[in-house]
């Protein structure tokens, strides 16, 4: 399985200038590859592929000497990105979705360089990263890299910080599987409710920073375009967004790790978050909660530890009684489930979490109506 490690880089001012020139040169190759494929279709109805654009690189490098400061495989990767953008475009066309034709990258809009083969143009030596045509950059290895390094991506964040992302191939390390299973209902009142009654509070990271962000954005809007002051204020806005994202990511990592350590089977609803974001009243809160990120982190950690994560159909999980199966219709504002048939009175989200666990058991072939939802898992 693949795993990613991300480390902070501390290049010198001279190295930052060279890195920015590398990004601009690679951006030019990306845009030229996109323009070439676009022209070929519009003028000759000819569909160019990845290797057609790869074959043009020597000519582009002869015509544009600035490309020679970038490693050849990094330039090839820019063509790969264009090819992937077209493949995604055609997939959306076939699926009947809004396709979104691949777009050109404006100045400052291309912010990463990928070395597809570790050891070819990039390598680690102690606490320094050696890059071809650049030299040694200090890297903070805050944890050891386990496994075989496959690719390395150098990324420039919107705040001006630089990072190295290592894609590593590792062997799964199964751990003793706990007998307990859990169903999890995610929401806005509480971030998550477990089928055993536990709740994880909703941190609302964006909401907590909303006033500071609005103030910074007003200051940015007042600055004249193209001035150093506007660039400085743009970085303040980017730093607030980065802080929100870091806190949200840390929260998801910590709670997903706790779940994977405690439970052998974890059941979630298979939510269509993109569709839910069309609700204009709740879109900001739903995006702030980042349920999909939490589920993805849990799935990744579970795969490495030998746990099972099950995604179930979310229909009627909040409406169905977890004791007798009766449908009890209730509005979103009703926070307590009260069944008129069996008399069960339970927190709405806990009732949904038990139903999610039942569906998870059912999808794995277990008895969905066992009185003890945690009993019998091997």
mmCIF file of C-alpha atoms in Angstrom, residues 111-270:
data_model
loop_
_atom_site.group_PDB
_atom_site.id
_atom_site.type_symbol
_atom_site.label_atom_id
_atom_site.label_comp_id
_atom_site.label_asym_id
_atom_site.label_seq_id
_atom_site.Cartn_x
_atom_site.Cartn_y
_atom_site.Cartn_z
ATOM 1 C CA UNK A 111 2.891 25.227 -7.229
ATOM 2 C CA UNK A 112 4.442 21.734 -7.252
ATOM 3 C CA UNK A 113 7.234 19.761 -8.894
ATOM 4 C CA UNK A 114 7.024 15.956 -8.972
ATOM 5 C CA UNK A 115 10.050 13.684 -9.316
ATOM 6 C CA UNK A 116 8.478 10.359 -10.382
ATOM 7 C CA UNK A 117 11.573 8.244 -9.556
ATOM 8 C CA UNK A 118 13.316 8.593 -6.220
ATOM 9 C CA UNK A 119 17.075 8.600 -6.771
ATOM 10 C CA UNK A 120 16.761 10.166 -10.207
ATOM 11 C CA UNK A 121 17.156 13.889 -9.584
ATOM 12 C CA UNK A 122 16.200 13.727 -5.903
ATOM 13 C CA UNK A 123 17.529 11.918 -2.834
ATOM 14 C CA UNK A 124 17.801 12.265 0.934
ATOM 15 C CA UNK A 125 21.170 12.602 2.643
ATOM 16 C CA UNK A 126 20.768 12.831 6.401
ATOM 17 C CA UNK A 127 18.683 15.924 7.121
ATOM 18 C CA UNK A 128 19.104 17.415 3.664
ATOM 19 C CA UNK A 129 17.208 16.861 0.414
ATOM 20 C CA UNK A 130 19.453 16.882 -2.658
ATOM 21 C CA UNK A 131 17.737 18.175 -5.803
ATOM 22 C CA UNK A 132 19.210 18.016 -9.284
ATOM 23 C CA UNK A 133 20.351 21.453 -10.596
ATOM 24 C CA UNK A 134 19.619 23.054 -7.218
ATOM 25 C CA UNK A 135 21.656 21.450 -4.450
ATOM 26 C CA UNK A 136 21.048 20.656 -0.804
ATOM 27 C CA UNK A 137 17.924 21.899 1.026
ATOM 28 C CA UNK A 138 17.441 21.564 4.772
ATOM 29 C CA UNK A 139 14.470 19.317 5.613
ATOM 30 C CA UNK A 140 12.881 18.749 9.040
ATOM 31 C CA UNK A 141 12.415 14.974 9.342
ATOM 32 C CA UNK A 142 10.102 15.051 12.354
ATOM 33 C CA UNK A 143 9.456 11.307 11.985
ATOM 34 C CA UNK A 144 11.340 8.520 10.195
ATOM 35 C CA UNK A 145 10.282 7.370 6.731
ATOM 36 C CA UNK A 146 9.204 3.725 6.731
ATOM 37 C CA UNK A 147 9.081 1.749 3.501
ATOM 38 C CA UNK A 148 10.411 2.312 -0.014
ATOM 39 C CA UNK A 149 10.292 5.872 -1.369
ATOM 40 C CA UNK A 150 8.739 5.946 -4.847
ATOM 41 C CA UNK A 151 8.059 9.592 -5.742
ATOM 42 C CA UNK A 152 8.870 13.002 -4.263
ATOM 43 C CA UNK A 153 6.834 16.180 -4.743
ATOM 44 C CA UNK A 154 8.162 19.627 -3.832
ATOM 45 C CA UNK A 155 5.242 21.933 -3.042
ATOM 46 C CA UNK A 156 4.946 25.667 -2.430
ATOM 47 C CA UNK A 157 2.110 26.537 -0.052
ATOM 48 C CA UNK A 158 -0.012 29.665 -0.510
ATOM 49 C CA UNK A 159 1.743 31.170 2.539
ATOM 50 C CA UNK A 160 5.164 30.814 0.879
ATOM 51 C CA UNK A 161 6.247 27.764 2.884
ATOM 52 C CA UNK A 162 7.895 24.843 1.100
ATOM 53 C CA UNK A 163 7.226 21.152 1.707
ATOM 54 C CA UNK A 164 8.526 17.805 0.466
ATOM 55 C CA UNK A 165 5.935 15.032 0.099
ATOM 56 C CA UNK A 166 7.281 11.473 -0.131
ATOM 57 C CA UNK A 167 5.046 8.761 -1.565
ATOM 58 C CA UNK A 168 6.194 5.513 0.052
ATOM 59 C CA UNK A 169 5.322 1.884 -0.602
ATOM 60 C CA UNK A 170 4.847 0.020 2.699
ATOM 61 C CA UNK A 171 3.666 -3.385 3.792
ATOM 62 C CA UNK A 172 0.463 -3.392 5.923
ATOM 63 C CA UNK A 173 1.199 -3.983 9.602
ATOM 64 C CA UNK A 174 -1.865 -5.848 10.974
ATOM 65 C CA UNK A 175 -2.465 -5.504 14.713
ATOM 66 C CA UNK A 176 -4.632 -7.628 17.036
ATOM 67 C CA UNK A 177 -8.212 -6.897 15.972
ATOM 68 C CA UNK A 178 -10.551 -5.769 18.800
ATOM 69 C CA UNK A 179 -13.854 -7.653 19.109
ATOM 70 C CA UNK A 180 -15.875 -4.423 19.276
ATOM 71 C CA UNK A 181 -17.739 -2.949 16.280
ATOM 72 C CA UNK A 182 -19.188 0.539 16.003
ATOM 73 C CA UNK A 183 -21.572 2.506 13.801
ATOM 74 C CA UNK A 184 -20.931 6.226 13.418
ATOM 75 C CA UNK A 185 -23.441 8.903 12.497
ATOM 76 C CA UNK A 186 -21.803 12.179 11.469
ATOM 77 C CA UNK A 187 -23.700 15.428 11.859
ATOM 78 C CA UNK A 188 -23.571 19.141 12.622
ATOM 79 C CA UNK A 189 -24.993 19.224 16.172
ATOM 80 C CA UNK A 190 -22.248 16.766 17.169
ATOM 81 C CA UNK A 191 -19.434 15.978 14.757
ATOM 82 C CA UNK A 192 -20.011 12.249 15.254
ATOM 83 C CA UNK A 193 -22.209 10.024 17.421
ATOM 84 C CA UNK A 194 -21.141 6.448 18.113
ATOM 85 C CA UNK A 195 -23.571 3.543 18.448
ATOM 86 C CA UNK A 196 -22.443 3.071 22.067
ATOM 87 C CA UNK A 197 -23.734 6.551 22.930
ATOM 88 C CA UNK A 198 -20.423 8.434 22.844
ATOM 89 C CA UNK A 199 -20.299 11.783 21.062
ATOM 90 C CA UNK A 200 -17.485 13.720 19.426
ATOM 91 C CA UNK A 201 -18.095 17.457 19.690
ATOM 92 C CA UNK A 202 -18.125 19.525 16.509
ATOM 93 C CA UNK A 203 -15.043 21.807 16.655
ATOM 94 C CA UNK A 204 -16.319 24.250 13.972
ATOM 95 C CA UNK A 205 -12.811 25.452 13.076
ATOM 96 C CA UNK A 206 -13.944 27.729 10.228
ATOM 97 C CA UNK A 207 -16.713 29.308 12.290
ATOM 98 C CA UNK A 208 -14.227 30.118 15.064
ATOM 99 C CA UNK A 209 -11.924 31.917 12.598
ATOM 100 C CA UNK A 210 -14.680 33.517 10.524
ATOM 101 C CA UNK A 211 -14.429 37.017 12.022
ATOM 102 C CA UNK A 212 -10.632 37.120 11.760
ATOM 103 C CA UNK A 213 -10.852 35.905 8.164
ATOM 104 C CA UNK A 214 -13.496 38.503 7.236
ATOM 105 C CA UNK A 215 -11.351 41.271 8.724
ATOM 106 C CA UNK A 216 -8.266 40.112 6.812
ATOM 107 C CA UNK A 217 -10.264 39.831 3.570
ATOM 108 C CA UNK A 218 -11.611 43.394 3.982
ATOM 109 C CA UNK A 219 -8.055 44.687 4.429
ATOM 110 C CA UNK A 220 -6.996 42.744 1.330
ATOM 111 C CA UNK A 221 -9.854 44.202 -0.728
ATOM 112 C CA UNK A 222 -8.796 47.759 0.187
ATOM 113 C CA UNK A 223 -5.200 47.259 -0.985
ATOM 114 C CA UNK A 224 -4.355 48.373 -4.518
ATOM 115 C CA UNK A 225 -3.808 45.527 -6.970
ATOM 116 C CA UNK A 226 -0.215 44.763 -7.914
ATOM 117 C CA UNK A 227 1.312 46.440 -4.861
ATOM 118 C CA UNK A 228 3.622 44.808 -2.263
ATOM 119 C CA UNK A 229 1.071 45.694 0.421
ATOM 120 C CA UNK A 230 -1.620 43.651 -1.329
ATOM 121 C CA UNK A 231 0.750 40.651 -1.601
ATOM 122 C CA UNK A 232 1.470 40.972 2.123
ATOM 123 C CA UNK A 233 -2.225 41.092 3.015
ATOM 124 C CA UNK A 234 -2.976 38.158 0.692
ATOM 125 C CA UNK A 235 -0.472 36.107 2.682
ATOM 126 C CA UNK A 236 -2.336 36.966 5.923
ATOM 127 C CA UNK A 237 -5.582 35.604 4.429
ATOM 128 C CA UNK A 238 -3.749 32.485 3.235
ATOM 129 C CA UNK A 239 -2.266 31.950 6.698
ATOM 130 C CA UNK A 240 -5.735 31.946 8.306
ATOM 131 C CA UNK A 241 -6.969 29.381 5.779
ATOM 132 C CA UNK A 242 -3.846 27.300 6.401
ATOM 133 C CA UNK A 243 -4.403 27.427 10.173
ATOM 134 C CA UNK A 244 -8.007 26.244 9.765
ATOM 135 C CA UNK A 245 -6.947 23.396 7.464
ATOM 136 C CA UNK A 246 -4.140 22.309 9.809
ATOM 137 C CA UNK A 247 -6.454 22.174 12.820
ATOM 138 C CA UNK A 248 -9.123 20.289 10.887
ATOM 139 C CA UNK A 249 -6.561 17.797 9.597
ATOM 140 C CA UNK A 250 -5.076 17.241 13.068
ATOM 141 C CA UNK A 251 -8.561 16.710 14.531
ATOM 142 C CA UNK A 252 -9.403 14.114 11.853
ATOM 143 C CA UNK A 253 -6.086 12.300 12.336
ATOM 144 C CA UNK A 254 -6.450 12.071 16.108
ATOM 145 C CA UNK A 255 -10.043 10.828 16.196
ATOM 146 C CA UNK A 256 -9.605 8.416 13.274
ATOM 147 C CA UNK A 257 -6.607 6.903 15.053
ATOM 148 C CA UNK A 258 -8.635 6.492 18.258
ATOM 149 C CA UNK A 259 -11.432 4.706 16.392
ATOM 150 C CA UNK A 260 -9.055 2.351 14.571
ATOM 151 C CA UNK A 261 -7.307 1.462 17.838
ATOM 152 C CA UNK A 262 -10.585 0.724 19.635
ATOM 153 C CA UNK A 263 -12.763 -1.042 17.052
ATOM 154 C CA UNK A 264 -12.311 -3.902 14.620
ATOM 155 C CA UNK A 265 -15.336 -2.968 12.481
ATOM 156 C CA UNK A 266 -16.284 0.653 11.769
ATOM 157 C CA UNK A 267 -19.451 1.515 9.818
ATOM 158 C CA UNK A 268 -20.147 4.928 8.257
ATOM 159 C CA UNK A 269 -22.893 6.290 6.038
ATOM 160 C CA UNK A 270 -21.926 6.577 2.372
#
